[in-house]
Amino acid sequence: MTALKFLARRVAATAATLFAVAVVLFAASEVLPGDAATASLDPDATLEDVARERAALGLDRPWPVRFAEWAFAALRLDLGTSAVSRQPVVEIVAEPLGATALLVGVTAAVTVPLAMAVGLISGLRRGGRADRALSAFSVVAVSIPQFVTAGLLVLVFADLVPVLPAISLPPLGGTPLDRPEVLVLPVAALTLFGASWAGRIVRAAVIDADGMPHVEAARLAGLPERVVVFRHLLPAALPPCAHTFAWLLSGLFGGTAVVEIVFNYPGLSQTLVAAVRKHDTAVLEGVGLLLAAIILVSFVLADLLVMAVDPRLRAAAR
Amino acid sequence: MSVPVRVPEVRARSSLRRVLTGLAAAVVAVVLGVAVFGPALAADPELIVGLPYTGPSAANPLGTDHSGRDVLDRVLAGGQPLLLVPIVATVLATLLGLVLGAVGGYFGGVADAVVSRLDNLLLGLPPVLVLLVLLHGWGYGAATMTVVVVLTGTPFVSRVTRAETMRAVEDGYVVAAYATGDSHLSVIVREILPNIVRPVLADFGTRLAIAVTLTAAAGFLGFGSSGPNWGAMISQNVEGIRLTPWGVAVPAVLLGVLTVAANLGLDRVVGRVLR
């Protein structure tokens, strides 16, 4: 199979999955009880008011028709209009998306090297003191809900040792980058979980790669350990790691939900949670579709990364 | 590499380990006890007993929360909703995953294609998104939380079951049972399931911890029932953390112990029972 054919097949499969996700998302948020018409009106509106509002919003048409319209508009990056705030969803979503992307980006930049380091250290010296300490720590860090970790971090750093802000609100009209210190605790909460989880999988991949014949051969040939690890062991351990990091991204977009709430960080999850509270169906669908698309695309990127770093796949694709 | 053998240190470490294990078990027992029996011991957790965010006093040993309610009573009453629903839902997800995975792995072909596609679709959805969409449609309730846990947990069970079933189908005893005229159902239930149940149940504790986390997260995000809930207490009281930390610290620590215990302890117990 050529690389191009592989890529084409992968993209087609991703598009199909995204379509299925869109159908499920739309069906779940539109067909389940309660819709935008009732959400945008006063509680004392009459039944006729609701019917008029439904007709005005086009909610009286069958849902497959509405789905087709919504899906085609989404292809043109038009996610509809919120029935609650009467604003285009794209406008509502733009700023929080940037804030969340920043949070996820910074977290990934800290988490990926940290997880690689943790995995390498404990994988190469498995059973050693460092490995046992790191393993015990990471099992606990993975088990504890992220909002508990976040709450405990606030407790320690904002209360007992008050050096960092407990609330991550950027200045009015600014972005979180104007006050970078607001990012420290949210990133720390997400990293504790992410680096522990990914570190476990990197560790397993390193142990796997350590047993491979070419690594043993490199050691027996008397190559310095540094060369053995970075030239021979690491490339063999990377493919499973790349997929782990794609999963991590998906987990981060979910994990930011609770962490953003703890720190009052103005991200996408705040928008999502607010949409559910206000029964703002258009925003819920828009954000949901966006998240699913980001996650599915990151899986494709992980596949490409694996192809780029794995000599066996490269050879097979040629 | 030679390993120096130092017997006394090993012995010291193992007795220390025994003490630590015992301590951990005692802590877990206390937390479980609070979650199970707490509601019976608590006074009315909705009663406003004083000003918001007051520190510990004789009447309110852990102080008051954001509405001036007694933190200790709410801690006692707030663990139970995080136990029953997650346990039932995780058991359901495991059973459903077993059935789907066994059918896909045993019959192959169209059945397998349907099961695999379904798994991949569900795995692509972030759990928090599933949680929020269903809360949007149905509101918070035992049924909603059960469906969320089943939807997000089933594909993991199903994938492992499918892979293990495909491996077991090739084994001689399965072929022999089929050759002697046993029905498909009988082969699956009597021959395959007993042999794949170990790897499938190996991470039951992990999935229970995830279910507890999701249920607590619903409360934490402000969608739980109005009743007390350790997850909800953390987000409700975080604003007053400088005035009194107990409304956040106590539920956070209890919830942390509960999920770590589910993840680590249960896996160990399941492993021991199945051995």
XYZ file of C-alpha atoms in Angstrom:
593
model
C 0.000 0.000 0.000
C 1.402 3.380 -0.883
C 1.529 6.133 1.699
C -0.954 8.199 -0.288
C -3.457 5.368 -0.498
C -3.115 4.731 3.236
C -3.695 8.410 3.926
C -6.731 8.568 1.626
C -8.284 5.529 3.271
C -7.612 6.933 6.735
C -9.149 10.320 5.865
C -12.233 8.644 4.367
C -12.712 6.522 7.480
C -12.328 9.599 9.667
C -14.891 11.528 7.621
C -17.334 8.603 7.965
C -16.806 8.477 11.739
C -17.261 12.236 12.018
C -20.509 11.954 10.064
C -21.726 9.226 12.430
C -20.744 11.357 15.432
C -22.622 14.303 13.910
C -25.779 12.192 13.451
C -25.607 10.884 17.020
C -24.887 14.342 18.427
C -27.702 15.963 16.480
C -30.188 13.212 17.254
C -29.284 13.197 20.954
C -29.544 16.943 21.411
C -32.560 17.574 19.149
C -34.735 14.535 19.619
C -34.332 14.257 23.365
C -36.924 16.278 25.284
C -36.697 20.048 25.574
C -35.715 22.190 22.605
C -34.423 25.627 21.749
C -37.892 27.131 21.409
C -38.852 26.462 25.013
C -35.365 27.437 26.171
C -35.432 30.918 24.650
C -38.925 31.904 25.865
C -40.187 33.076 29.237
C -41.433 30.337 31.533
C -44.969 31.825 31.310
C -45.152 31.705 27.491
C -48.322 30.142 26.102
C -48.436 27.044 23.917
C -49.125 29.259 20.878
C -46.000 31.296 21.637
C -43.969 28.102 21.733
C -45.498 26.898 18.449
C -44.799 30.272 16.769
C -41.224 30.231 18.059
C -40.754 26.650 16.843
C -41.969 27.645 13.373
C -39.723 30.735 13.372
C -36.692 28.603 14.280
C -37.709 25.943 11.760
C -38.056 23.338 14.520
C -41.428 22.144 13.199
C -39.796 20.431 10.218
C -38.753 16.758 10.398
C -35.342 16.259 11.983
C -33.566 14.589 9.036
C -34.225 17.759 7.015
C -32.871 19.911 9.813
C -29.869 17.611 10.174
C -29.020 17.892 6.477
C -29.226 21.684 6.644
C -27.144 21.814 9.796
C -24.503 19.410 8.455
C -24.137 21.217 5.118
C -23.872 24.572 6.892
C -21.233 23.080 9.218
C -19.168 22.103 6.169
C -19.057 25.821 5.338
C -18.004 26.498 8.965
C -21.436 27.912 9.766
C -22.605 26.314 13.003
C -25.971 28.069 13.151
C -27.338 30.671 15.527
C -27.931 30.335 19.243
C -31.649 30.532 20.019
C -30.804 31.830 23.493
C -28.404 34.698 22.765
C -29.309 35.146 19.035
C -25.592 35.215 18.222
C -23.886 33.066 15.570
C -22.403 29.984 17.274
C -19.074 30.535 15.505
C -18.760 33.939 17.215
C -19.707 32.528 20.610
C -17.187 29.724 20.251
C -14.185 31.532 18.734
C -12.682 33.125 21.829
C -13.172 30.168 24.240
C -11.755 27.840 21.571
C -8.590 29.949 21.502
C -8.345 29.901 25.304
C -8.816 26.126 25.472
C -6.365 25.541 22.618
C -3.822 27.604 24.557
C -4.429 25.572 27.729
C -4.254 22.258 25.868
C -1.209 23.386 23.878
C 0.788 24.477 26.928
C -0.249 21.309 28.784
C 0.812 19.115 25.853
C 4.143 20.971 25.598
C 4.815 20.171 29.265
C 3.216 16.725 29.368
C 4.757 15.043 26.318
C 8.442 15.558 27.244
C 7.677 14.813 30.888
C 5.860 11.579 30.017
C 8.706 10.535 27.701
C 11.256 11.233 30.443
C 9.223 9.417 33.105
C 8.628 6.458 30.776
C 12.288 6.238 29.759
C 13.618 6.490 33.314
C 11.259 3.889 34.743
C 11.355 1.670 31.640
C 15.156 1.499 31.442
C 15.559 0.918 35.184
C 12.451 -1.139 35.750
C 12.073 -2.451 39.274
C 14.506 0.165 40.538
C 13.789 2.662 43.267
C 12.905 5.487 40.836
C 10.614 3.204 38.836
C 8.724 2.006 41.901
C 8.319 5.529 43.261
C 7.133 6.886 39.898
C 4.787 3.940 39.342
C 3.157 4.277 42.748
C 2.784 8.023 42.269
C 1.330 7.754 38.779
C -1.217 5.074 39.675
C -2.570 7.367 42.372
C -2.430 10.445 40.127
C -4.353 8.626 37.371
C -7.023 7.337 39.766
C -7.926 10.652 41.354
C -10.516 12.721 39.432
C -8.917 15.757 37.826
C -11.175 18.203 39.612
C -10.080 16.722 42.935
C -6.425 17.222 41.973
C -7.291 20.742 40.875
C -9.145 21.453 44.133
C -6.217 20.177 46.196
C -3.781 22.283 44.141
C -5.894 25.382 44.800
C -5.927 24.472 48.470
C -2.140 24.191 48.675
C -0.997 26.985 46.387
C -3.706 29.577 46.670
C -4.492 29.096 50.337
C -1.655 27.564 52.354
C 1.202 28.943 50.195
C -0.494 31.875 48.456
C 1.836 32.451 45.529
C -0.467 31.677 42.605
C -3.953 32.898 41.635
C -6.741 30.473 42.548
C -8.978 31.885 39.836
C -7.667 31.914 36.276
C -9.634 34.863 34.935
C -7.690 36.831 32.349
C -7.947 40.661 32.520
C -11.098 42.067 30.960
C -10.844 42.069 27.173
C -7.469 40.328 27.291
C -6.359 36.736 26.750
C -4.867 34.379 29.352
C -1.460 35.206 27.839
C -1.670 38.714 29.331
C -1.433 37.084 32.755
C 0.524 33.874 32.129
C 0.541 33.001 35.841
C -3.158 32.091 35.598
C -2.160 29.117 33.442
C 0.164 27.528 36.012
C -2.325 25.694 38.251
C -4.694 24.498 35.471
C -1.713 23.190 33.470
C -0.294 21.529 36.600
C -3.605 19.775 37.320
C -3.883 18.487 33.747
C -0.193 17.522 33.570
C -0.268 15.487 36.790
C -2.912 13.291 35.238
C -1.641 13.298 31.645
C 2.041 12.698 32.354
C 1.221 9.887 34.803
C -1.143 8.176 32.372
C 1.011 8.588 29.261
C 4.170 7.824 31.253
C 2.804 4.353 32.105
C 2.307 3.597 28.411
C 5.678 5.032 27.377
C 7.231 2.840 30.084
C 5.584 -0.271 28.627
C 6.688 0.716 25.104
C 10.262 1.281 26.288
C 10.344 -2.119 28.007
C 9.003 -3.725 24.807
C 11.611 -1.985 22.673
C 14.370 -2.847 25.146
C 13.800 -6.526 24.438
C 14.053 -6.166 20.661
C 16.969 -7.911 18.900
C 18.329 -4.756 17.236
C 18.616 -2.981 20.592
C 20.415 -5.967 22.070
C 22.690 -6.073 19.038
C 23.503 -2.370 19.431
C 24.367 -2.963 23.106
C 26.508 -5.998 22.292
C 28.308 -3.989 19.600
C 29.506 -1.786 22.453
C 27.699 1.395 21.437
C 27.444 4.002 24.186
C 24.155 3.694 26.120
C 23.143 7.178 24.946
C 23.366 6.093 21.298
C 21.590 2.803 22.007
C 18.692 4.606 23.689
C 18.236 7.544 21.346
C 19.165 6.010 17.995
C 17.867 2.462 18.366
C 15.489 2.050 21.291
C 13.472 5.266 21.103
C 12.452 5.016 17.405
C 11.089 1.525 18.114
C 9.191 2.759 21.183
C 7.675 5.819 19.504
C 4.769 4.314 17.476
C 2.677 3.216 20.472
C 3.594 6.509 22.168
C 2.313 8.623 19.264
C -1.121 7.019 19.541
C -1.030 7.516 23.292
C -0.426 11.211 22.816
C -3.344 11.452 20.369
C -5.530 9.816 23.029
C -4.051 12.228 25.540
C -5.204 15.169 23.422
C -8.701 13.709 23.387
C -8.500 13.200 27.141
C -7.231 16.746 27.619
C -10.180 18.280 25.794
C -12.415 16.292 28.119
C -10.257 16.920 31.177
C -10.149 20.663 30.633
C -13.929 20.637 31.182
C -13.681 20.154 34.919
C -10.376 21.961 35.358
C -11.710 25.055 33.564
C -14.638 25.107 35.970
C -12.439 24.854 39.088
C -10.269 27.764 37.985
C -13.014 29.742 36.252
C -10.901 29.609 33.083
C -12.794 31.138 30.105
C -12.488 28.114 27.783
C -14.632 25.965 25.533
C -15.863 23.713 28.327
C -17.290 26.672 30.221
C -19.204 27.495 27.032
C -20.343 23.879 26.727
C -21.493 23.612 30.339
C -23.244 26.991 30.129
C -24.987 25.835 26.931
C -26.303 22.728 28.687
C -27.529 24.816 31.643
C -29.335 27.268 29.352
C -30.537 24.493 27.032
C -28.735 26.190 24.147
C -28.899 23.324 21.640
C -27.098 25.078 18.761
C -24.043 25.881 20.902
C -23.982 22.356 22.372
C -24.034 20.798 18.882
C -21.470 23.242 17.519
C -18.964 22.728 20.329
C -19.555 18.967 20.328
C -18.922 18.696 16.601
C -15.827 20.872 16.913
C -14.407 18.722 19.729
C -15.118 15.478 17.881
C -13.482 16.863 14.713
C -10.372 17.999 16.621
C -10.019 14.609 18.295
C -10.542 12.582 15.108
C -8.063 14.752 13.186
C -5.499 14.304 15.954
C -5.788 10.521 15.523
C -5.009 10.881 11.804
C -2.052 13.135 12.627
C -0.823 10.498 15.084
C -0.984 7.897 12.310
C 1.056 10.174 10.035
C 3.563 10.758 12.832
C 3.883 7.017 13.370
C 4.498 6.534 9.655
C 7.135 9.237 9.729
C 9.064 7.785 12.672
C 8.623 4.043 12.132
C 11.131 2.792 9.554
C 9.189 -0.471 9.094
C 5.994 1.330 8.098
C 7.939 3.754 5.920
C 9.470 0.851 4.067
C 6.088 -0.842 3.713
C 4.515 2.343 2.414
C 7.152 2.987 -0.220
C 23.859 -7.103 36.319
C 24.337 -8.680 39.723
C 21.809 -7.983 42.427
C 23.197 -7.791 45.953
C 21.021 -9.758 48.310
C 20.445 -8.054 51.634
C 18.019 -10.152 53.592
C 17.453 -7.917 56.658
C 16.486 -4.931 54.513
C 14.049 -7.040 52.521
C 12.468 -8.280 55.710
C 12.224 -4.747 57.118
C 10.656 -3.530 53.892
C 8.077 -6.302 53.790
C 6.948 -5.645 57.367
C 6.791 -1.913 56.608
C 4.799 -2.785 53.519
C 2.421 -4.883 55.621
C 1.863 -1.957 57.988
C 1.263 0.406 55.070
C -1.149 -2.010 53.401
C -3.040 -2.376 56.670
C -3.193 1.393 57.090
C -4.430 1.844 53.521
C -7.101 -0.809 54.041
C -8.219 0.915 57.259
C -8.472 4.300 55.508
C -10.472 2.764 52.657
C -12.764 1.026 55.159
C -13.422 4.334 56.925
C -14.222 6.110 53.630
C -16.515 3.285 52.486
C -18.157 3.324 55.919
C -18.800 7.062 55.620
C -20.267 6.613 52.136
C -22.515 3.679 53.068
C -23.607 4.521 56.627
C -23.070 8.298 56.577
C -26.574 9.233 55.402
C -28.064 7.421 58.421
C -25.762 9.287 60.822
C -26.123 12.763 59.322
C -28.511 15.390 60.590
C -30.575 17.187 57.921
C -27.862 18.226 55.423
C -30.032 21.006 53.950
C -30.493 22.793 57.300
C -28.900 26.258 57.417
C -27.068 26.334 60.732
C -25.113 29.586 60.541
C -23.254 32.091 58.399
C -21.571 30.920 55.169
C -17.951 29.787 55.302
C -17.392 29.727 59.063
C -14.484 27.726 60.452
C -14.721 24.639 62.699
C -16.585 25.033 65.982
C -18.049 22.721 68.616
C -21.443 22.715 66.892
C -20.031 22.396 63.367
C -16.754 20.399 63.608
C -15.905 21.082 59.932
C -17.467 24.553 59.745
C -20.168 25.634 57.295
C -20.407 25.695 53.496
C -21.278 28.397 50.942
C -24.917 28.503 52.131
C -24.178 28.197 55.834
C -24.970 24.467 55.996
C -23.002 22.036 58.178
C -20.048 20.594 56.190
C -19.806 17.431 58.325
C -23.463 16.530 57.731
C -23.078 17.113 53.987
C -19.884 15.034 53.892
C -21.674 12.178 55.698
C -24.646 12.333 53.323
C -22.716 13.049 50.094
C -20.890 9.779 49.400
C -23.759 7.392 48.802
C -24.828 8.748 45.379
C -21.266 8.071 44.183
C -21.432 4.359 45.056
C -24.715 2.745 44.034
C -25.206 4.140 40.525
C -21.559 3.692 39.412
C -21.480 0.074 40.665
C -24.736 -0.893 38.948
C -23.759 0.963 35.755
C -20.279 -0.583 35.620
C -21.727 -4.069 36.055
C -24.207 -3.356 33.229
C -21.438 -2.001 30.975
C -19.338 -5.106 31.666
C -22.211 -7.480 30.870
C -23.150 -5.605 27.685
C -19.504 -5.442 26.600
C -19.142 -9.189 27.238
C -22.181 -10.007 25.092
C -21.220 -7.654 22.228
C -17.563 -8.678 22.239
C -18.332 -12.404 22.439
C -20.876 -12.208 19.602
C -18.501 -10.167 17.403
C -15.470 -12.306 18.156
C -17.296 -15.662 17.880
C -19.400 -15.146 14.770
C -17.128 -12.729 12.866
C -18.364 -11.374 9.536
C -21.248 -8.913 9.637
C -21.776 -9.226 13.409
C -18.122 -8.440 13.995
C -18.167 -5.494 11.586
C -21.187 -3.994 13.370
C -19.649 -4.462 16.821
C -16.280 -3.030 15.770
C -17.814 0.027 14.104
C -19.969 0.662 17.169
C -16.942 0.376 19.458
C -14.886 2.766 17.336
C -17.697 5.295 17.191
C -18.200 5.240 20.959
C -14.461 5.379 21.648
C -14.214 8.520 19.514
C -16.657 10.413 21.728
C -15.102 12.184 24.720
C -16.888 10.912 27.889
C -17.503 14.453 29.123
C -19.290 15.292 25.856
C -21.525 12.217 26.215
C -22.217 13.257 29.804
C -23.162 16.819 28.856
C -25.322 15.885 25.838
C -27.346 13.410 27.901
C -27.645 15.845 30.806
C -28.915 18.361 28.238
C -31.625 15.989 27.049
C -32.655 14.125 30.183
C -31.376 16.141 33.109
C -29.521 14.524 36.013
C -30.791 11.200 37.289
C -29.771 7.637 38.028
C -30.927 6.595 34.535
C -28.913 9.328 32.792
C -25.732 8.511 34.695
C -26.189 4.784 34.062
C -26.531 5.364 30.303
C -23.451 7.639 30.286
C -21.332 5.029 32.085
C -22.645 2.204 29.865
C -22.050 4.162 26.626
C -18.504 5.160 27.568
C -17.496 1.929 29.324
C -18.955 -0.788 27.090
C -16.577 -0.341 24.110
C -13.528 -0.982 26.313
C -14.991 -4.270 27.625
C -16.251 -5.237 24.197
C -12.838 -4.756 22.554
C -10.997 -6.891 25.081
C -13.725 -9.581 25.009
C -13.704 -9.642 21.208
C -9.922 -10.086 21.014
C -9.918 -12.792 23.711
C -12.872 -14.617 22.106
C -11.165 -14.651 18.713
C -8.147 -16.225 20.364
C -10.206 -18.792 22.326
C -12.256 -19.865 19.280
C -9.116 -21.424 17.817
C -8.430 -23.499 20.934
C -8.883 -27.265 20.832
C -11.484 -27.489 23.615
C -13.768 -25.034 21.818
C -13.462 -26.900 18.523
C -14.059 -30.169 20.382
C -17.195 -28.856 22.103
C -18.558 -27.593 18.809
C -17.700 -30.876 17.080
C -19.640 -32.866 19.676
C -22.752 -30.954 18.681
C -23.020 -28.242 21.323
C -24.988 -25.161 20.267
C -23.278 -21.819 19.652
C -24.800 -20.425 22.855
C -23.585 -23.370 24.879
C -20.081 -23.109 23.424
C -19.904 -19.387 24.187
C -21.299 -19.616 27.720
C -19.777 -22.915 28.876
C -16.463 -23.051 27.010
C -15.356 -19.572 26.000
C -16.607 -17.245 28.764
C -14.947 -19.096 31.668
C -11.628 -18.883 29.846
C -11.735 -15.211 28.931
C -13.307 -13.816 32.078
C -9.961 -13.035 33.727
C -8.513 -10.564 31.221
C -11.969 -9.036 30.746
C -12.469 -8.401 34.454
C -8.846 -7.384 35.035
C -9.624 -3.682 34.849
C -13.110 -3.726 36.382
C -11.783 -1.541 39.203
C -10.388 1.011 36.761
C -13.735 1.257 35.011
C -15.545 1.596 38.337
C -13.163 4.440 39.256
C -14.004 6.132 35.935
C -17.736 5.677 36.623
C -17.375 7.212 40.098
C -15.408 10.080 38.551
C -18.086 10.723 35.899
C -20.866 10.680 38.482
C -18.947 13.016 40.762
C -18.130 15.217 37.749
C -21.848 15.616 36.996
C -22.330 16.926 40.525
C -19.175 18.973 40.291
C -20.339 20.663 37.066
C -23.510 21.653 38.888
C -25.929 19.144 37.370
C -26.318 16.735 40.257
C -29.502 16.520 42.251
C -29.740 19.317 44.791
C -28.773 16.821 47.500
C -25.236 16.653 48.900
C -22.549 15.081 46.713
C -18.773 15.105 47.297
C -18.131 16.205 43.713
C -20.578 19.104 43.928
C -19.190 20.229 47.312
C -15.762 20.880 45.787
C -17.027 23.306 43.141
C -19.608 24.906 45.440
C -17.120 25.714 48.185
C -13.970 26.502 46.212
C -14.752 30.241 46.242
C -14.546 30.379 50.029
C -11.380 28.338 50.247
C -9.457 31.227 51.863
C -12.122 31.563 54.601
C -12.425 27.867 55.432
C -10.787 25.050 53.450
C -12.725 22.133 54.983
C -15.702 22.223 52.600
C -13.279 21.497 49.748
C -10.517 19.519 51.456
C -12.613 16.819 53.162
C -14.813 15.827 50.170
C -11.758 16.038 47.853
C -9.702 13.678 50.008
C -12.617 11.243 50.519
C -13.385 11.184 46.787
C -9.692 10.686 45.996
C -9.421 7.734 48.418
C -12.606 6.225 46.948
C -11.369 6.305 43.332
C -7.847 5.148 44.157
C -9.305 2.293 46.218
C -11.656 1.302 43.399
C -8.809 1.397 40.893
C -6.127 -0.402 42.904
C -7.903 -2.379 45.594
C -10.671 -3.843 43.459
C -8.285 -5.011 40.737
C -6.283 -6.813 43.398
C -9.395 -8.393 44.918
C -10.744 -9.471 41.520
C -7.339 -10.912 40.616
C -7.205 -12.896 43.856
C -10.752 -14.257 43.537
C -10.209 -15.382 39.943
C -6.808 -16.941 40.599
